[in-house]
Amino acid sequence: MMKDREKINIDINIGGEPLKLTVPFGKQDFTRDVELEVNNLFATWRRRFPNKTEKGLMAMMLYQYASYYKELTEKYHEGVLKAEECLARLTGEDNEASPE
């Protein structure tokens, strides 16, 4: 039996373009879910914007997912800073909150 971290080769299809990926064994379902979500968006936008080229649709999708990624990265960093601040307060390392 394969371990979740062992890598496997997997074939997916995004907007009619076949892709060969190497993913951890435990991420197969995640990879298929992403493939399905991207293809659903592609099909939706294909119907909504019938005059756009496939390249134009892919550029729009790329921007959407890149902006989501950027926003999530910013929120993650804000969360890390807040967690560090809370930890510092709990451990008494917050100089501003302690009387001198």
mmCIF file of N, CA and C in Angstrom:
data_model
loop_
_atom_site.group_PDB
_atom_site.id
_atom_site.type_symbol
_atom_site.label_atom_id
_atom_site.label_comp_id
_atom_site.label_asym_id
_atom_site.label_seq_id
_atom_site.Cartn_x
_atom_site.Cartn_y
_atom_site.Cartn_z
ATOM 1 N N MET A 1 0.844 -1.191 0.000
ATOM 2 C CA MET A 1 0.000 0.000 0.000
ATOM 3 C C MET A 1 0.884 1.248 0.000
ATOM 4 N N MET A 2 0.467 2.225 -0.772
ATOM 5 C CA MET A 2 1.249 3.466 -0.872
ATOM 6 C C MET A 2 0.968 4.355 0.332
ATOM 7 N N LYS A 3 1.988 5.092 0.722
ATOM 8 C CA LYS A 3 1.834 6.072 1.789
ATOM 9 C C LYS A 3 1.336 7.370 1.187
ATOM 10 N N ASP A 4 0.626 8.169 1.994
ATOM 11 C CA ASP A 4 0.033 9.412 1.506
ATOM 12 C C ASP A 4 1.048 10.375 0.924
ATOM 13 N N ARG A 5 2.289 10.320 1.383
ATOM 14 C CA ARG A 5 3.303 11.264 0.903
ATOM 15 C C ARG A 5 4.054 10.774 -0.335
ATOM 16 N N GLU A 6 3.922 9.495 -0.654
ATOM 17 C CA GLU A 6 4.584 8.987 -1.852
ATOM 18 C C GLU A 6 3.964 9.650 -3.077
ATOM 19 N N LYS A 7 4.811 9.974 -4.040
ATOM 20 C CA LYS A 7 4.351 10.684 -5.241
ATOM 21 C C LYS A 7 3.868 9.694 -6.299
ATOM 22 N N ILE A 8 2.826 10.117 -7.005
ATOM 23 C CA ILE A 8 2.319 9.324 -8.125
ATOM 24 C C ILE A 8 2.133 10.249 -9.325
ATOM 25 N N ASN A 9 2.121 9.678 -10.497
ATOM 26 C CA ASN A 9 1.829 10.425 -11.720
ATOM 27 C C ASN A 9 0.326 10.360 -11.962
ATOM 28 N N ILE A 10 -0.243 11.495 -12.344
ATOM 29 C CA ILE A 10 -1.682 11.564 -12.587
ATOM 30 C C ILE A 10 -1.917 12.427 -13.828
ATOM 31 N N ASP A 11 -2.876 12.030 -14.640
ATOM 32 C CA ASP A 11 -3.251 12.794 -15.834
ATOM 33 C C ASP A 11 -4.553 13.521 -15.546
ATOM 34 N N ILE A 12 -4.561 14.823 -15.818
ATOM 35 C CA ILE A 12 -5.784 15.597 -15.693
ATOM 36 C C ILE A 12 -6.006 16.361 -17.000
ATOM 37 N N ASN A 13 -7.168 16.996 -17.097
ATOM 38 C CA ASN A 13 -7.510 17.755 -18.285
ATOM 39 C C ASN A 13 -8.128 19.072 -17.837
ATOM 40 N N ILE A 14 -7.540 20.177 -18.270
ATOM 41 C CA ILE A 14 -8.043 21.507 -17.925
ATOM 42 C C ILE A 14 -8.398 22.232 -19.223
ATOM 43 N N GLY A 15 -9.677 22.525 -19.389
ATOM 44 C CA GLY A 15 -10.120 23.254 -20.576
ATOM 45 C C GLY A 15 -9.726 22.589 -21.878
ATOM 46 N N GLY A 16 -9.726 21.260 -21.897
ATOM 47 C CA GLY A 16 -9.373 20.530 -23.103
ATOM 48 C C GLY A 16 -7.879 20.286 -23.266
ATOM 49 N N GLU A 17 -7.075 20.761 -22.336
ATOM 50 C CA GLU A 17 -5.621 20.572 -22.402
ATOM 51 C C GLU A 17 -5.187 19.496 -21.409
ATOM 52 N N PRO A 18 -4.620 18.409 -21.901
ATOM 53 C CA PRO A 18 -4.145 17.371 -20.985
ATOM 54 C C PRO A 18 -2.896 17.835 -20.234
ATOM 55 N N LEU A 19 -2.848 17.486 -18.950
ATOM 56 C CA LEU A 19 -1.689 17.808 -18.112
ATOM 57 C C LEU A 19 -1.252 16.563 -17.371
ATOM 58 N N LYS A 20 0.049 16.361 -17.302
ATOM 59 C CA LYS A 20 0.610 15.279 -16.503
ATOM 60 C C LYS A 20 1.185 15.910 -15.245
ATOM 61 N N LEU A 21 0.743 15.421 -14.089
ATOM 62 C CA LEU A 21 1.192 15.951 -12.811
ATOM 63 C C LEU A 21 1.800 14.850 -11.956
ATOM 64 N N THR A 22 2.637 15.254 -11.041
ATOM 65 C CA THR A 22 3.141 14.362 -10.008
ATOM 66 C C THR A 22 2.648 14.928 -8.685
ATOM 67 N N VAL A 23 1.833 14.145 -7.977
ATOM 68 C CA VAL A 23 1.219 14.618 -6.737
ATOM 69 C C VAL A 23 1.401 13.559 -5.648
ATOM 70 N N PRO A 24 1.344 13.990 -4.380
ATOM 71 C CA PRO A 24 1.365 12.996 -3.303
ATOM 72 C C PRO A 24 0.155 12.062 -3.427
ATOM 73 N N PHE A 25 0.339 10.816 -3.106
ATOM 74 C CA PHE A 25 -0.717 9.815 -3.207
ATOM 75 C C PHE A 25 -1.989 10.282 -2.490
ATOM 76 N N GLY A 26 -1.835 10.894 -1.333
ATOM 77 C CA GLY A 26 -2.976 11.346 -0.544
ATOM 78 C C GLY A 26 -3.678 12.571 -1.096
ATOM 79 N N LYS A 27 -3.157 13.173 -2.156
ATOM 80 C CA LYS A 27 -3.758 14.379 -2.734
ATOM 81 C C LYS A 27 -4.494 14.097 -4.045
ATOM 82 N N GLN A 28 -4.719 12.826 -4.369
ATOM 83 C CA GLN A 28 -5.407 12.495 -5.623
ATOM 84 C C GLN A 28 -6.812 13.089 -5.677
ATOM 85 N N ASP A 29 -7.574 12.919 -4.616
ATOM 86 C CA ASP A 29 -8.944 13.438 -4.598
ATOM 87 C C ASP A 29 -8.940 14.963 -4.675
ATOM 88 N N PHE A 30 -8.028 15.597 -3.954
ATOM 89 C CA PHE A 30 -7.908 17.048 -4.001
ATOM 90 C C PHE A 30 -7.616 17.503 -5.431
ATOM 91 N N THR A 31 -6.692 16.816 -6.094
ATOM 92 C CA THR A 31 -6.317 17.164 -7.469
ATOM 93 C C THR A 31 -7.505 17.024 -8.404
ATOM 94 N N ARG A 32 -8.270 15.966 -8.248
ATOM 95 C CA ARG A 32 -9.465 15.755 -9.087
ATOM 96 C C ARG A 32 -10.534 16.807 -8.794
ATOM 97 N N ASP A 33 -10.669 17.204 -7.529
ATOM 98 C CA ASP A 33 -11.629 18.249 -7.173
ATOM 99 C C ASP A 33 -11.243 19.579 -7.814
ATOM 100 N N VAL A 34 -9.958 19.898 -7.800
ATOM 101 C CA VAL A 34 -9.482 21.134 -8.436
ATOM 102 C C VAL A 34 -9.740 21.074 -9.937
ATOM 103 N N GLU A 35 -9.432 19.939 -10.545
ATOM 104 C CA GLU A 35 -9.674 19.756 -11.976
ATOM 105 C C GLU A 35 -11.152 20.002 -12.297
ATOM 106 N N LEU A 36 -12.041 19.435 -11.513
ATOM 107 C CA LEU A 36 -13.474 19.588 -11.735
ATOM 108 C C LEU A 36 -13.905 21.048 -11.570
ATOM 109 N N GLU A 37 -13.417 21.699 -10.513
ATOM 110 C CA GLU A 37 -13.792 23.095 -10.266
ATOM 111 C C GLU A 37 -13.333 24.015 -11.393
ATOM 112 N N VAL A 38 -12.106 23.828 -11.846
ATOM 113 C CA VAL A 38 -11.582 24.667 -12.935
ATOM 114 C C VAL A 38 -12.356 24.413 -14.221
ATOM 115 N N ASN A 39 -12.641 23.161 -14.524
ATOM 116 C CA ASN A 39 -13.389 22.844 -15.741
ATOM 117 C C ASN A 39 -14.828 23.352 -15.674
ATOM 118 N N ASN A 40 -15.436 23.339 -14.487
ATOM 119 C CA ASN A 40 -16.779 23.908 -14.334
ATOM 120 C C ASN A 40 -16.758 25.410 -14.604
ATOM 121 N N LEU A 41 -15.756 26.102 -14.073
ATOM 122 C CA LEU A 41 -15.637 27.533 -14.324
ATOM 123 C C LEU A 41 -15.402 27.798 -15.808
ATOM 124 N N PHE A 42 -14.534 27.007 -16.423
ATOM 125 C CA PHE A 42 -14.261 27.165 -17.849
ATOM 126 C C PHE A 42 -15.546 27.010 -18.664
ATOM 127 N N ALA A 43 -16.332 25.986 -18.353
ATOM 128 C CA ALA A 43 -17.585 25.749 -19.088
ATOM 129 C C ALA A 43 -18.585 26.886 -18.862
ATOM 130 N N THR A 44 -18.667 27.357 -17.629
ATOM 131 C CA THR A 44 -19.577 28.468 -17.313
ATOM 132 C C THR A 44 -19.188 29.714 -18.075
ATOM 133 N N TRP A 45 -17.918 30.041 -18.039
ATOM 134 C CA TRP A 45 -17.461 31.245 -18.729
ATOM 135 C C TRP A 45 -17.503 31.089 -20.244
ATOM 136 N N ARG A 46 -17.332 29.882 -20.744
ATOM 137 C CA ARG A 46 -17.446 29.627 -22.183
ATOM 138 C C ARG A 46 -18.854 29.996 -22.649
ATOM 139 N N ARG A 47 -19.870 29.636 -21.826
ATOM 140 C CA ARG A 47 -21.259 29.985 -22.157
ATOM 141 C C ARG A 47 -21.516 31.484 -21.965
ATOM 142 N N ARG A 48 -20.962 32.061 -20.914
ATOM 143 C CA ARG A 48 -21.203 33.468 -20.593
ATOM 144 C C ARG A 48 -20.496 34.425 -21.555
ATOM 145 N N PHE A 49 -19.333 34.027 -22.027
ATOM 146 C CA PHE A 49 -18.533 34.874 -22.926
ATOM 147 C C PHE A 49 -18.238 34.114 -24.230
ATOM 148 N N PRO A 50 -19.254 33.905 -25.064
ATOM 149 C CA PRO A 50 -19.072 33.068 -26.265
ATOM 150 C C PRO A 50 -18.105 33.658 -27.285
ATOM 151 N N ASN A 51 -17.847 34.954 -27.244
ATOM 152 C CA ASN A 51 -16.937 35.564 -28.214
ATOM 153 C C ASN A 51 -15.478 35.581 -27.762
ATOM 154 N N LYS A 52 -15.220 35.158 -26.531
ATOM 155 C CA LYS A 52 -13.838 35.112 -26.038
ATOM 156 C C LYS A 52 -13.133 33.877 -26.599
ATOM 157 N N THR A 53 -11.858 34.039 -26.879
ATOM 158 C CA THR A 53 -11.059 32.882 -27.303
ATOM 159 C C THR A 53 -10.747 32.021 -26.078
ATOM 160 N N GLU A 54 -10.327 30.790 -26.337
ATOM 161 C CA GLU A 54 -9.924 29.932 -25.226
ATOM 162 C C GLU A 54 -8.764 30.566 -24.459
ATOM 163 N N LYS A 55 -7.847 31.197 -25.201
ATOM 164 C CA LYS A 55 -6.721 31.868 -24.555
ATOM 165 C C LYS A 55 -7.223 33.001 -23.657
ATOM 166 N N GLY A 56 -8.209 33.754 -24.125
ATOM 167 C CA GLY A 56 -8.788 34.833 -23.329
ATOM 168 C C GLY A 56 -9.478 34.308 -22.080
ATOM 169 N N LEU A 57 -10.219 33.199 -22.228
ATOM 170 C CA LEU A 57 -10.881 32.589 -21.076
ATOM 171 C C LEU A 57 -9.853 32.092 -20.063
ATOM 172 N N MET A 58 -8.805 31.451 -20.560
ATOM 173 C CA MET A 58 -7.756 30.959 -19.656
ATOM 174 C C MET A 58 -7.074 32.117 -18.926
ATOM 175 N N ALA A 59 -6.867 33.238 -19.628
ATOM 176 C CA ALA A 59 -6.254 34.405 -18.984
ATOM 177 C C ALA A 59 -7.174 34.937 -17.881
ATOM 178 N N MET A 60 -8.469 34.982 -18.142
ATOM 179 C CA MET A 60 -9.423 35.444 -17.129
ATOM 180 C C MET A 60 -9.407 34.510 -15.913
ATOM 181 N N MET A 61 -9.377 33.205 -16.172
ATOM 182 C CA MET A 61 -9.356 32.237 -15.083
ATOM 183 C C MET A 61 -8.061 32.331 -14.292
ATOM 184 N N LEU A 62 -6.960 32.488 -14.999
ATOM 185 C CA LEU A 62 -5.672 32.623 -14.339
ATOM 186 C C LEU A 62 -5.681 33.826 -13.402
ATOM 187 N N TYR A 63 -6.204 34.943 -13.895
ATOM 188 C CA TYR A 63 -6.271 36.129 -13.047
ATOM 189 C C TYR A 63 -7.146 35.871 -11.822
ATOM 190 N N GLN A 64 -8.315 35.254 -12.022
ATOM 191 C CA GLN A 64 -9.213 35.013 -10.899
ATOM 192 C C GLN A 64 -8.537 34.160 -9.833
ATOM 193 N N TYR A 65 -7.946 33.049 -10.236
ATOM 194 C CA TYR A 65 -7.316 32.167 -9.252
ATOM 195 C C TYR A 65 -6.073 32.802 -8.631
ATOM 196 N N ALA A 66 -5.315 33.573 -9.408
ATOM 197 C CA ALA A 66 -4.143 34.255 -8.860
ATOM 198 C C ALA A 66 -4.562 35.308 -7.835
ATOM 199 N N SER A 67 -5.651 36.023 -8.107
ATOM 200 C CA SER A 67 -6.113 37.035 -7.146
ATOM 201 C C SER A 67 -6.636 36.366 -5.880
ATOM 202 N N TYR A 68 -7.328 35.224 -6.011
ATOM 203 C CA TYR A 68 -7.760 34.475 -4.824
ATOM 204 C C TYR A 68 -6.542 34.032 -4.014
ATOM 205 N N TYR A 69 -5.544 33.512 -4.685
ATOM 206 C CA TYR A 69 -4.333 33.038 -4.013
ATOM 207 C C TYR A 69 -3.643 34.184 -3.276
ATOM 208 N N LYS A 70 -3.527 35.326 -3.947
ATOM 209 C CA LYS A 70 -2.877 36.493 -3.340
ATOM 210 C C LYS A 70 -3.644 36.941 -2.105
ATOM 211 N N GLU A 71 -4.969 37.010 -2.212
ATOM 212 C CA GLU A 71 -5.787 37.424 -1.073
ATOM 213 C C GLU A 71 -5.646 36.442 0.094
ATOM 214 N N LEU A 72 -5.680 35.149 -0.194
ATOM 215 C CA LEU A 72 -5.532 34.148 0.861
ATOM 216 C C LEU A 72 -4.144 34.211 1.504
ATOM 217 N N THR A 73 -3.119 34.478 0.696
ATOM 218 C CA THR A 73 -1.760 34.608 1.231
ATOM 219 C C THR A 73 -1.679 35.790 2.182
ATOM 220 N N GLU A 74 -2.284 36.908 1.810
ATOM 221 C CA GLU A 74 -2.294 38.080 2.690
ATOM 222 C C GLU A 74 -3.035 37.777 3.986
ATOM 223 N N LYS A 75 -4.188 37.125 3.894
ATOM 224 C CA LYS A 75 -4.961 36.781 5.089
ATOM 225 C C LYS A 75 -4.189 35.797 5.968
ATOM 226 N N TYR A 76 -3.485 34.866 5.362
ATOM 227 C CA TYR A 76 -2.678 33.910 6.114
ATOM 228 C C TYR A 76 -1.597 34.642 6.907
ATOM 229 N N HIS A 77 -0.894 35.562 6.253
ATOM 230 C CA HIS A 77 0.161 36.309 6.936
ATOM 231 C C HIS A 77 -0.406 37.173 8.062
ATOM 232 N N GLU A 78 -1.562 37.782 7.839
ATOM 233 C CA GLU A 78 -2.215 38.545 8.899
ATOM 234 C C GLU A 78 -2.563 37.622 10.072
ATOM 235 N N GLY A 79 -3.035 36.426 9.771
ATOM 236 C CA GLY A 79 -3.375 35.449 10.804
ATOM 237 C C GLY A 79 -2.155 35.007 11.597
ATOM 238 N N VAL A 80 -1.043 34.799 10.903
ATOM 239 C CA VAL A 80 0.199 34.411 11.582
ATOM 240 C C VAL A 80 0.640 35.516 12.537
ATOM 241 N N LEU A 81 0.595 36.767 12.080
ATOM 242 C CA LEU A 81 0.985 37.893 12.933
ATOM 243 C C LEU A 81 0.072 37.986 14.154
ATOM 244 N N LYS A 82 -1.225 37.810 13.962
ATOM 245 C CA LYS A 82 -2.175 37.866 15.069
ATOM 246 C C LYS A 82 -1.923 36.724 16.045
ATOM 247 N N ALA A 83 -1.654 35.536 15.533
ATOM 248 C CA ALA A 83 -1.369 34.387 16.396
ATOM 249 C C ALA A 83 -0.090 34.616 17.194
ATOM 250 N N GLU A 84 0.933 35.171 16.558
ATOM 251 C CA GLU A 84 2.179 35.470 17.271
ATOM 252 C C GLU A 84 1.940 36.512 18.357
ATOM 253 N N GLU A 85 1.114 37.506 18.055
ATOM 254 C CA GLU A 85 0.775 38.544 19.036
ATOM 255 C C GLU A 85 0.053 37.925 20.238
ATOM 256 N N CYS A 86 -0.910 37.052 19.969
ATOM 257 C CA CYS A 86 -1.647 36.385 21.040
ATOM 258 C C CYS A 86 -0.725 35.501 21.876
ATOM 259 N N LEU A 87 0.146 34.770 21.222
ATOM 260 C CA LEU A 87 1.087 33.904 21.924
ATOM 261 C C LEU A 87 2.016 34.721 22.816
ATOM 262 N N ALA A 88 2.475 35.851 22.297
ATOM 263 C CA ALA A 88 3.347 36.720 23.085
ATOM 264 C C ALA A 88 2.618 37.224 24.330
ATOM 265 N N ARG A 89 1.365 37.562 24.194
ATOM 266 C CA ARG A 89 0.594 38.018 25.354
ATOM 267 C C ARG A 89 0.400 36.898 26.367
ATOM 268 N N LEU A 90 0.116 35.707 25.862
ATOM 269 C CA LEU A 90 -0.104 34.561 26.763
ATOM 270 C C LEU A 90 1.172 34.150 27.501
ATOM 271 N N THR A 91 2.299 34.309 26.859
ATOM 272 C CA THR A 91 3.559 33.882 27.476
ATOM 273 C C THR A 91 4.270 35.025 28.192
ATOM 274 N N GLY A 92 3.633 36.206 28.225
ATOM 275 C CA GLY A 92 4.219 37.336 28.931
ATOM 276 C C GLY A 92 5.354 38.012 28.207
ATOM 277 N N GLU A 93 5.465 37.785 26.914
ATOM 278 C CA GLU A 93 6.538 38.392 26.134
ATOM 279 C C GLU A 93 6.128 39.719 25.522
ATOM 280 N N ASP A 94 4.919 40.166 25.823
ATOM 281 C CA ASP A 94 4.433 41.436 25.273
ATOM 282 C C ASP A 94 4.875 42.560 26.187
ATOM 283 N N ASN A 95 5.919 43.273 25.819
ATOM 284 C CA ASN A 95 6.491 44.325 26.647
ATOM 285 C C ASN A 95 5.525 45.476 26.856
ATOM 286 N N GLU A 96 4.683 45.767 25.872
ATOM 287 C CA GLU A 96 3.755 46.896 25.979
ATOM 288 C C GLU A 96 2.658 46.611 27.010
ATOM 289 N N ALA A 97 2.271 45.346 27.162
ATOM 290 C CA ALA A 97 1.173 45.011 28.074
ATOM 291 C C ALA A 97 1.661 44.820 29.496
ATOM 292 N N SER A 98 2.971 44.617 29.725
ATOM 293 C CA SER A 98 3.470 44.384 31.077
ATOM 294 C C SER A 98 3.945 45.679 31.722
ATOM 295 N N PRO A 99 3.579 45.887 32.976
ATOM 296 C CA PRO A 99 4.088 47.072 33.674
ATOM 297 C C PRO A 99 5.558 46.899 33.985
ATOM 298 N N GLU A 100 6.289 48.021 33.961
ATOM 299 C CA GLU A 100 7.744 47.947 34.251
ATOM 300 C C GLU A 100 8.048 48.525 35.587
#
